[in-house]
Structures are given as C-alpha cells and as structure tokens.
Amino acid sequence: MTVTPVRIPRQGALVDDRPVVVRRVTPADLAWPAAAGAAFHLAVAARANPSATVLALAFLLVVPGALLLRALRVEVGGAARAVVVPAASLAVLTLVVLAENALLGALGQGRPLRTVPLLVALDLALLALAAVCLLRDAELPRPRVPDRVSWAWAALAVPLLAAVGAQLLGSGRGPAALGVAVVAAGLLVVATPLLRPAPEALRPVVLYAAFLTLLWSYSLHGEGLYGFDIQQEFGVFSRTLAASRWLVVPGDAYAAMLSITAVPVALARLSGVDGVHVFTVLYPALGALLPVGVYALACRWLRPRTAYVCGALVVLQGTLVPQMPALARQEAGLLLFVALLVTAFLATGPRAGVQGALLVLGSGLVLSHYSSAYVTVLALCAVAVLAELGRLLARRPRTSKPVFSAVLVLWMAGFTFVWNSEVTESTTNVTSFASALSQDGVQLLPNRSGGSALSTWLSGNVTETTTPAEYFAEVDRRYSSRPWLLPYGPSEQARFPAVASAAPVEAGAAPGLAGPVAAAVTLLRQLFNLGLVVGTLHLAVTLLRGRRDRELALLALVLLALTAVTRLSGSVSVAYNPERLALQTSVVLVIGLGLLAERLSAVARKRRAATAPLGTLVAAAALTLAFTDASGLRPLLVGGTPPGNLSDRGEHVERFDTSPQDVAAARWLGRNVKADAPVYTDRYGQLTLLAHSGRQDGIFPDLAPGALDQRAYVFAASRNVVDGRARGGAGRFQATYEFPAAFLDHYKAVVYSTGSSEVFR
C-alpha cells in the first residue's frame, strides 16, 4: 500500500492544519470488505439464527455509515464516531429504502419491501459508496481493533442484566434482578465523576450503559409493547410489513415517518429480528446513544468530567425516561439530530465532504421525525438569518464560512416543506396549530384552570385530573354532536353513575421522606432550568465577544427562546410536548450550563483552595437525586405511584402494559368485526386496537354509558376486566373511573373472551 501525505482542509475550529495521511488502496485491501459483505449475505440467508441476526444488525448499523464517511473523506473520532456512524447508517438505510420503494413502485412492483429487493438495493448503494472510495483513493473502512480492552466496557453487562430482569418481572418472577441492574447503573453514573484518573472509554460507556439500562427496563417490561405512542407506531409498522410497501396516507403523520414504517420493515426483513423487538430492543439501543452524543459535543468546549455530568443530566431530567421507550420515532430523530451537531462541530475533512454528510443526516432526520425536523429547520434558518444580520450591522467582512452552509439550510427547509406538505400531506398538526395561534394568540399565560405563571413553569402545560362524573358529562356533551350514533338514553346512564377508581400506590420504605425528596427534585429541576438560561446567556456573551463559534451561541439563544415559549404558551404546548422539546434543545443548551459551572468552579478555587472537590461532590449529589427520580427508585423509597419498570402493578402498568390476552382479543376483533362497525374502548384500549387489530377508524376511546352506541362492540382489556378500571380523556382533562361492567352485562353480551380480555356486542 502506498502512503501519500496530502493536506485536506478541516472544518473544526479546534483542529490544527497538519497533513492527513490518505492511503492508496490496493487489491489486498478489498479482502476485509468482501468478507464482511459475504458474511452479511450469509446472515440474511440464515435469519432464524440469533448469531446471524446479531451479525446482520451490526453490519446494517455500522457499514453504511462508515462507508459514507470514508467516501466523503470525513473523519470523526472517539465517542463522536460511536454516535455518527450508526446515525449515518440509519440515514443511508432510510434513503435507500425510500428510493427502492419509489422506484419499484413506479415500475409496477406491488411489494417492493420484500427481502430480496431490499437486499439488492442496499448492495447497490454500498457498492456505489465503495466505488467512490476507490476512485478517490480512500481506504475502505475496516474494524478498529484496540491495542488493549479497557475494563470500562464491562459496564455493558448492566443493561444485559436489565433485559433479563425485565423479562423475569414480566413473567411474574419479581423485580429483584431488574432492581439490581438499575441500582448498579445508578452507582456507575454517580461514581464515574469521582474516579481520577478515569479510562478514556469509561465516561461514554457508562452513559450509554446506564441510559440503555433505564430504557430497556421499560421497553422490555412484559411480553408486549409498553407505552402510549408506541402502540400507534407499531400499528403503522404492522400495516407496512403486511403490505411490503410504504404508501402515502394523506393526513396521517405516523404513516409519513419512515422511521416507524419502511425502515423497521427493512431492519426486520434483512436481519430476521422480530418486529416487536425492533421497537423494544433495537430502537432503545440506538436512542441510548443520545447522552454519548451530548458528551462528545460538549467535550469540544468543556472538560471531560463536566461534559459527562452534562450528558447525564440531559437524559435524567423530568419524566423523559419512561416516555422515550414508547417514542421510537423520536429516538431515531434525536439520534440523527445529535449526530448532525456532532458532525457539524467536530468532524474533520473537506468542507464539501462534511456538508455532504450533514446533508445525508439532515435528510434522514426529515424522513424520520417531523417534529424534530421542524425544530431543527426553524433553528438553523434563524441562526443563518441572525448571523448574516449581525455581520451586516457590524459591517464585518466574512472571514470564515458558516458551520451550516446556506445550501444545507435551504435544502433542509425545502425538503421538510415538500415532504410534509406535498408528498405525505401530513401537515394537519401544523395547520391546526397555525389556526389556533391565529385565533387565540400565543397565550403566554397558563393553560390551566386557576394556575399561575409560576405553577405553569414548574409543572408545564399538562393535563389535569377531573372527577369521573365531570368526565362523563363532558363526553356526553361531545358525543351529542354525532347524530349518526344511537346512544343509550339518560335514564339508563342514571342507573349506572360514574364511580371513581384509583390504582394501588406504593407505601415506600421511608414515606416520611416523601416531602423532602419531592422538594429536592423540584429544586434540582428548576436549578437545572435556571442554569440552562443563565448558562446560555453566559455562553452567548463569551462566544460572541470572542468572535468564535458564533453559530453555537446563536443556536443556543434560538433554542432557548423556543423552549421558553413552548413551556409557557398554552397554544404552543398543545401542539408539541414541552418536555420532548426540552430534551432536544438541552443537547445544545447544556453546554452553556457546563461553561458556567466551570467558571464558578474556577472562581471558587481561586478564593479557597479547600473548595476544589466541592464541585465534584455537588455533581455527584445532583446525579444521585436525578437518577433516583428518573429510574423509578423514588416511589419505592418514599412511596407514591409504582413505577412502570420496577413493579408489576399500579397506574403505569395498568395503562401501558399490553398483555398477550389483550393482543389476542384485539386480533380477533380485527378479523371478525366489519371495518365500518363502531368499537368502544377506553383511552388505552384504543392503542391496543390501533397496534394489533388493523383498524384505524371507528374506534371511540370513551366508555361513558351515555355515549355508548347500542349497536357498537366494546373492547375490554385486562386492566378493565381484571383490575376493574378504565381511563379516559376529554381535552386537557383526564379521569380514572370504575369500568362499567354492570352496565355492559345488562345491555350487551360477551362474544369473545380470553379469560382476562373480552369483546362485548
């Protein structure tokens, strides 16, 4: 192999201009890629074998991204590479699946998403990337075998234990193993900042292992799907899998996202992994890279220990840990978002190559999750405009090229508009938001009855609990506007009034600490929020004054404004969950918090040398409290609603855990009930039907006796039949009430039963 040093321009501001060694490829260098490709094809052929499935998944999540980066001559090292390569692979696979589905569909192929067409399309794409590498004399990617294996990688045993423990808990064998795994993850998170010195791989590995432990503790709870949105996501995936083709469904935002339709179909078909496990195992494994990406990005401006604490706090704040395993589309979107930022600020190589990589990642983001794409496009456009205005007002010459080129920003904005408004016609949420905004304004006041601006900031614009009687009355009022229904009369409803019913709660090992712990958690969250605000302002002043990394400062200011408006505005918060937005924006905002913490620590060290370890101890205490709250350990310690991961009872399990009996009843209903027949269920039974019955319409998520249609079917899940509770929502109000079993037994008959799930007619 001939080695020739050449000078390649680099994009990172913190990277020097030393020559990069480009290796000219010889035929002998093709042995490894050929062997990897052959092994992948053998794995696809032997999909039923677990080892083959793991090998195929490893190939799909590593090789496409590595080839893309090498073809573009883009280099990303360390923890950043562990994030960018899988994200780039996901983006390449998304684009390949989209092109293959469109091309074969145009040629009259009715089932383009079968195994063989998918395999051929991927082969052609990878061969094209390999050809570009050869033409540019770039070395093809090969495994990087470390000189020695760090003991830090042993931390990855913790999420494996969590996976086993979650399965044991779901089968009725108790939470002991899962509890050990969660506690071990917490100890790793807290102890890592205290180690001096720490192995280079320790911090990103611990971040990944701990977050994956928490995600799997929820996603693998039981035999079905755990969570709210994931039921609908799995429903559109199942329909795409059955059709072996991705189809545009105008107005259906879920069907428009390839991350939960065509891409998981391709992953399942090419690797042999079960469709359920794509959502419960694979996507959480990809989503767990988020704190690693935050750590890698923050390391450019912060010390590694500070960057580690920032990465951990981003994912441990609020109630995001229980939500994320049920948001496969957002797991994919956030991975692509953080990879976009990491590539923009850390990648080295030709500017055209880096912008090309950003173009692929940005396109994958647009196709994967519309909300994450909207936020990204809005922020990048605002940054581009503000940067140009600042330059013109200051009359400064353009001394350097922007991190995000005008071509990239225009492409992402145009592609987002065309894809959502013209191709998939999935902008209903945007148009409804715009309509509400024009009618009601921004509403920078609480969207809560009797609340103050302070209470809104502390708790956000969230749903409120109401009494079952008020909920039934509201449901009756809403259903009265549907004349095609034939409800039971008021006299029948009066015989079966609404009765409140609440799920059991945990007593806790130390209930006396419930108040202090709740106050401490609230204080930590608000200090974190305050730190983001003050830190972002400090970041902006520091970077803008120093005329360095101005785009990061502007990006942080724009994202801070979006976060504040969404959290306070009643109109905006209805359109998008403030906590989910905060997770995305914190990826950038936390850098300012880290810089502020380092500045305060430096001042303290100058004044009193004895306070040097204080910052580390404060960080450890904050991580302990945040992890205890996010992991589900808090209610077990001080009492409250049992967590959905470490318990097999309580509100969260009754709402989100889907049993095999529920799935069987939903599938029976889908096979035996006409598509135009109305079906009633509660708010969470609706999700089971959307995921497993094949029905999309004609499902009414209210079991108020006065709203039930006399001709309708009623789907009763295990939580209704066994636990005797149902749950409903009307607007921003929600209620938990006694399942109207006596009413149904009086007026309807059971036509299907699994023993714990029933269908009435």
CSV table of N, CA and C in Angstrom, one decimal, residues 509-603:
chain,number,residue,atom,x,y,z
A,509,ALA,N,-40.4,2.6,51.4
A,509,ALA,CA,-39.6,2.1,52.6
A,509,ALA,C,-39.5,3.2,53.6
A,510,ALA,N,-39.5,4.5,53.2
A,510,ALA,CA,-39.3,5.6,54.1
A,510,ALA,C,-40.3,6.7,53.7
A,511,PRO,N,-41.6,6.5,53.9
A,511,PRO,CA,-42.6,7.5,53.5
A,511,PRO,C,-42.4,8.9,54.1
A,512,GLY,N,-41.8,9.0,55.2
A,512,GLY,CA,-41.6,10.3,55.9
A,512,GLY,C,-40.7,11.2,55.1
A,513,LEU,N,-39.9,10.6,54.1
A,513,LEU,CA,-39.0,11.4,53.3
A,513,LEU,C,-39.7,11.9,52.0
A,514,ALA,N,-40.9,11.5,51.8
A,514,ALA,CA,-41.6,11.9,50.5
A,514,ALA,C,-41.6,13.4,50.3
A,515,GLY,N,-41.9,14.2,51.3
A,515,GLY,CA,-42.0,15.6,51.1
A,515,GLY,C,-40.6,16.2,50.8
A,516,PRO,N,-39.6,15.9,51.6
A,516,PRO,CA,-38.3,16.5,51.4
A,516,PRO,C,-37.7,16.0,50.0
A,517,VAL,N,-37.9,14.8,49.6
A,517,VAL,CA,-37.4,14.3,48.4
A,517,VAL,C,-38.1,15.0,47.2
A,518,ALA,N,-39.4,15.2,47.3
A,518,ALA,CA,-40.1,15.9,46.3
A,518,ALA,C,-39.7,17.3,46.1
A,519,ALA,N,-39.4,18.0,47.3
A,519,ALA,CA,-38.9,19.3,47.2
A,519,ALA,C,-37.5,19.4,46.6
A,520,ALA,N,-36.7,18.4,47.0
A,520,ALA,CA,-35.3,18.4,46.4
A,520,ALA,C,-35.3,18.2,44.9
A,521,VAL,N,-36.2,17.3,44.4
A,521,VAL,CA,-36.3,17.0,43.0
A,521,VAL,C,-36.8,18.2,42.3
A,522,THR,N,-37.8,18.9,42.8
A,522,THR,CA,-38.3,20.1,42.2
A,522,THR,C,-37.2,21.2,42.1
A,523,LEU,N,-36.5,21.3,43.3
A,523,LEU,CA,-35.4,22.3,43.3
A,523,LEU,C,-34.3,22.0,42.3
A,524,LEU,N,-34.0,20.7,42.2
A,524,LEU,CA,-32.9,20.3,41.2
A,524,LEU,C,-33.4,20.7,39.8
A,525,ARG,N,-34.6,20.3,39.4
A,525,ARG,CA,-35.1,20.6,38.1
A,525,ARG,C,-35.1,22.1,37.8
A,526,GLN,N,-35.5,22.9,38.7
A,526,GLN,CA,-35.6,24.3,38.5
A,526,GLN,C,-34.2,25.0,38.5
A,527,LEU,N,-33.3,24.4,39.3
A,527,LEU,CA,-31.9,24.9,39.2
A,527,LEU,C,-31.3,24.5,37.8
A,528,PHE,N,-31.6,23.3,37.4
A,528,PHE,CA,-31.2,22.9,36.0
A,528,PHE,C,-31.7,23.9,35.0
A,529,ASN,N,-33.0,24.2,35.0
A,529,ASN,CA,-33.6,25.1,34.1
A,529,ASN,C,-33.0,26.5,34.2
A,530,LEU,N,-32.8,27.0,35.4
A,530,LEU,CA,-32.2,28.3,35.6
A,530,LEU,C,-30.8,28.3,35.1
A,531,GLY,N,-30.1,27.2,35.3
A,531,GLY,CA,-28.7,27.0,34.8
A,531,GLY,C,-28.6,27.1,33.3
A,532,LEU,N,-29.6,26.5,32.7
A,532,LEU,CA,-29.7,26.5,31.2
A,532,LEU,C,-29.8,27.9,30.7
A,533,VAL,N,-30.7,28.7,31.4
A,533,VAL,CA,-31.0,30.0,30.9
A,533,VAL,C,-29.7,30.9,31.1
A,534,VAL,N,-29.2,30.9,32.4
A,534,VAL,CA,-28.1,31.8,32.7
A,534,VAL,C,-26.8,31.3,31.9
A,535,GLY,N,-26.7,30.0,31.8
A,535,GLY,CA,-25.5,29.4,31.1
A,535,GLY,C,-25.6,29.8,29.6
A,536,THR,N,-26.8,29.8,29.0
A,536,THR,CA,-26.9,30.1,27.6
A,536,THR,C,-26.5,31.6,27.4
A,537,LEU,N,-27.0,32.5,28.3
A,537,LEU,CA,-26.6,33.9,28.2
A,537,LEU,C,-25.1,34.1,28.3
A,538,HIS,N,-24.6,33.4,29.3
A,538,HIS,CA,-23.1,33.5,29.5
A,538,HIS,C,-22.3,32.9,28.3
A,539,LEU,N,-22.8,31.8,27.7
A,539,LEU,CA,-22.2,31.3,26.5
A,539,LEU,C,-22.3,32.3,25.4
A,540,ALA,N,-23.4,32.9,25.2
A,540,ALA,CA,-23.6,33.8,24.1
A,540,ALA,C,-22.6,35.0,24.2
A,541,VAL,N,-22.6,35.6,25.4
A,541,VAL,CA,-21.7,36.7,25.7
A,541,VAL,C,-20.2,36.3,25.4
A,542,THR,N,-19.8,35.1,26.0
A,542,THR,CA,-18.5,34.7,25.9
A,542,THR,C,-18.1,34.4,24.4
A,543,LEU,N,-18.9,33.7,23.7
A,543,LEU,CA,-18.5,33.4,22.3
A,543,LEU,C,-18.7,34.5,21.3
A,544,LEU,N,-19.7,35.3,21.5
A,544,LEU,CA,-19.9,36.4,20.6
A,544,LEU,C,-18.8,37.5,20.8
A,545,ARG,N,-18.5,37.7,22.1
A,545,ARG,CA,-17.4,38.7,22.4
A,545,ARG,C,-16.1,38.2,21.8
A,546,GLY,N,-15.8,36.9,21.9
A,546,GLY,CA,-14.6,36.4,21.4
A,546,GLY,C,-14.6,36.1,19.9
A,547,ARG,N,-15.7,36.4,19.2
A,547,ARG,CA,-15.9,36.1,17.8
A,547,ARG,C,-15.5,34.7,17.4
A,548,ARG,N,-15.9,33.8,18.2
A,548,ARG,CA,-15.5,32.4,17.9
A,548,ARG,C,-16.8,31.5,18.2
A,549,ASP,N,-17.0,30.6,17.3
A,549,ASP,CA,-18.2,29.7,17.4
A,549,ASP,C,-19.5,30.5,17.6
A,550,ARG,N,-19.6,31.6,16.8
A,550,ARG,CA,-20.8,32.4,16.9
A,550,ARG,C,-22.1,31.6,16.6
A,551,GLU,N,-22.0,30.7,15.7
A,551,GLU,CA,-23.2,29.9,15.3
A,551,GLU,C,-23.7,29.1,16.5
A,552,LEU,N,-22.8,28.6,17.3
A,552,LEU,CA,-23.2,27.8,18.5
A,552,LEU,C,-23.9,28.7,19.5
A,553,ALA,N,-23.4,30.0,19.7
A,553,ALA,CA,-24.1,30.9,20.6
A,553,ALA,C,-25.5,31.3,20.0
A,554,LEU,N,-25.6,31.6,18.7
A,554,LEU,CA,-26.9,31.9,18.2
A,554,LEU,C,-27.8,30.7,18.2
A,555,LEU,N,-27.3,29.5,18.0
A,555,LEU,CA,-28.1,28.3,18.0
A,555,LEU,C,-28.7,28.1,19.4
A,556,ALA,N,-27.9,28.3,20.4
A,556,ALA,CA,-28.3,28.2,21.8
A,556,ALA,C,-29.4,29.2,22.2
A,557,LEU,N,-29.2,30.5,21.7
A,557,LEU,CA,-30.2,31.5,22.0
A,557,LEU,C,-31.5,31.2,21.3
A,558,VAL,N,-31.5,30.7,20.1
A,558,VAL,CA,-32.7,30.4,19.4
A,558,VAL,C,-33.5,29.2,20.1
A,559,LEU,N,-32.7,28.2,20.4
A,559,LEU,CA,-33.3,27.0,21.1
A,559,LEU,C,-33.8,27.4,22.5
A,560,LEU,N,-33.2,28.3,23.2
A,560,LEU,CA,-33.7,28.7,24.5
A,560,LEU,C,-35.0,29.4,24.3
A,561,ALA,N,-35.1,30.3,23.3
A,561,ALA,CA,-36.4,31.0,23.1
A,561,ALA,C,-37.5,30.0,22.8
A,562,LEU,N,-37.2,29.0,21.9
A,562,LEU,CA,-38.2,28.0,21.6
A,562,LEU,C,-38.7,27.3,22.8
A,563,THR,N,-37.7,26.9,23.6
A,563,THR,CA,-38.1,26.1,24.8
A,563,THR,C,-38.9,26.9,25.8
A,564,ALA,N,-38.6,28.2,26.0
A,564,ALA,CA,-39.3,29.0,27.0
A,564,ALA,C,-40.8,29.3,26.5
A,565,VAL,N,-40.9,29.6,25.2
A,565,VAL,CA,-42.2,29.8,24.6
A,565,VAL,C,-43.1,28.6,24.7
A,566,THR,N,-42.5,27.5,24.4
A,566,THR,CA,-43.3,26.2,24.4
A,566,THR,C,-43.7,25.8,25.8
A,567,ARG,N,-42.9,26.1,26.7
A,567,ARG,CA,-43.2,25.7,28.1
A,567,ARG,C,-44.3,26.6,28.7
A,568,LEU,N,-44.3,27.9,28.4
A,568,LEU,CA,-45.2,28.8,28.9
A,568,LEU,C,-46.5,29.0,28.1
A,569,SER,N,-46.4,28.8,26.8
A,569,SER,CA,-47.6,29.1,26.0
A,569,SER,C,-48.6,28.0,26.0
A,570,GLY,N,-49.8,28.3,26.3
A,570,GLY,CA,-50.9,27.3,26.2
A,570,GLY,C,-51.1,26.8,24.8
A,571,SER,N,-51.0,27.7,23.8
A,571,SER,CA,-51.2,27.4,22.4
A,571,SER,C,-50.1,26.4,21.9
A,572,VAL,N,-48.9,26.8,22.1
A,572,VAL,CA,-47.7,26.0,21.6
A,572,VAL,C,-47.6,24.7,22.3
A,573,SER,N,-47.9,24.6,23.6
A,573,SER,CA,-47.7,23.4,24.3
A,573,SER,C,-48.7,22.3,23.9
A,574,VAL,N,-49.9,22.8,23.4
A,574,VAL,CA,-50.9,21.8,22.9
A,574,VAL,C,-50.4,21.2,21.6
A,575,ALA,N,-49.6,21.9,20.8
A,575,ALA,CA,-49.1,21.4,19.6
A,575,ALA,C,-47.9,20.5,19.7
A,576,TYR,N,-47.1,20.7,20.8
A,576,TYR,CA,-45.9,19.8,20.9
A,576,TYR,C,-45.6,19.7,22.4
A,577,ASN,N,-45.3,18.6,22.9
A,577,ASN,CA,-44.9,18.3,24.3
A,577,ASN,C,-43.7,19.1,24.7
A,578,PRO,N,-43.8,20.0,25.7
A,578,PRO,CA,-42.7,20.8,26.1
A,578,PRO,C,-41.5,20.0,26.6
A,579,GLU,N,-41.7,18.8,27.3
A,579,GLU,CA,-40.6,18.0,27.8
A,579,GLU,C,-39.8,17.4,26.7
A,580,ARG,N,-40.5,17.0,25.6
A,580,ARG,CA,-39.8,16.4,24.5
A,580,ARG,C,-39.0,17.4,23.8
A,581,LEU,N,-39.6,18.6,23.6
A,581,LEU,CA,-38.8,19.7,23.0
A,581,LEU,C,-37.6,20.0,23.9
A,582,ALA,N,-37.8,20.1,25.2
A,582,ALA,CA,-36.7,20.4,26.1
A,582,ALA,C,-35.5,19.4,26.0
A,583,LEU,N,-35.9,18.2,25.8
A,583,LEU,CA,-34.8,17.1,25.6
A,583,LEU,C,-34.0,17.5,24.4
A,584,GLN,N,-34.6,17.8,23.3
A,584,GLN,CA,-33.9,18.1,22.1
A,584,GLN,C,-33.0,19.4,22.2
A,585,THR,N,-33.6,20.4,22.8
A,585,THR,CA,-32.9,21.7,22.9
A,585,THR,C,-31.8,21.6,23.9
A,586,SER,N,-31.9,20.8,25.0
A,586,SER,CA,-30.9,20.7,26.0
A,586,SER,C,-29.6,20.1,25.5
A,587,VAL,N,-29.6,19.5,24.4
A,587,VAL,CA,-28.4,18.9,23.8
A,587,VAL,C,-27.4,20.1,23.6
A,588,VAL,N,-27.9,21.3,23.2
A,588,VAL,CA,-27.1,22.4,23.0
A,588,VAL,C,-27.0,23.3,24.2
A,589,LEU,N,-28.2,23.5,24.9
A,589,LEU,CA,-28.2,24.4,26.0
A,589,LEU,C,-27.3,24.0,27.1
A,590,VAL,N,-27.1,22.7,27.3
A,590,VAL,CA,-26.4,22.2,28.4
A,590,VAL,C,-24.9,22.6,28.3
A,591,ILE,N,-24.4,22.9,27.2
A,591,ILE,CA,-23.0,23.4,27.0
A,591,ILE,C,-22.8,24.7,27.8
A,592,GLY,N,-23.8,25.6,27.7
A,592,GLY,CA,-23.7,26.8,28.4
A,592,GLY,C,-23.7,26.6,29.9
A,593,LEU,N,-24.5,25.7,30.4
A,593,LEU,CA,-24.6,25.3,31.8
A,593,LEU,C,-23.2,24.8,32.2
A,594,GLY,N,-22.6,24.0,31.4
A,594,GLY,CA,-21.3,23.4,31.7
A,594,GLY,C,-20.2,24.5,31.8
A,595,LEU,N,-20.2,25.4,30.9
A,595,LEU,CA,-19.3,26.5,30.9
A,595,LEU,C,-19.5,27.4,32.1
A,596,LEU,N,-20.7,27.6,32.5
A,596,LEU,CA,-21.0,28.4,33.7
A,596,LEU,C,-20.5,27.7,34.9
A,597,ALA,N,-20.7,26.4,35.0
A,597,ALA,CA,-20.3,25.6,36.2
A,597,ALA,C,-18.7,25.7,36.3
A,598,GLU,N,-18.1,25.5,35.2
A,598,GLU,CA,-16.6,25.6,35.2
A,598,GLU,C,-16.1,27.0,35.6
A,599,ARG,N,-16.8,28.0,35.1
A,599,ARG,CA,-16.4,29.4,35.5
A,599,ARG,C,-16.5,29.6,37.0
A,600,LEU,N,-17.7,29.1,37.6
A,600,LEU,CA,-17.9,29.3,39.0
A,600,LEU,C,-16.9,28.5,39.8
A,601,SER,N,-16.6,27.3,39.3
A,601,SER,CA,-15.6,26.4,40.0
A,601,SER,C,-14.2,27.0,40.0
A,602,ALA,N,-13.9,27.7,38.9
A,602,ALA,CA,-12.6,28.3,38.8
A,602,ALA,C,-12.5,29.5,39.8
A,603,VAL,N,-13.6,30.3,39.9
A,603,VAL,CA,-13.6,31.4,40.9
A,603,VAL,C,-13.5,30.9,42.3
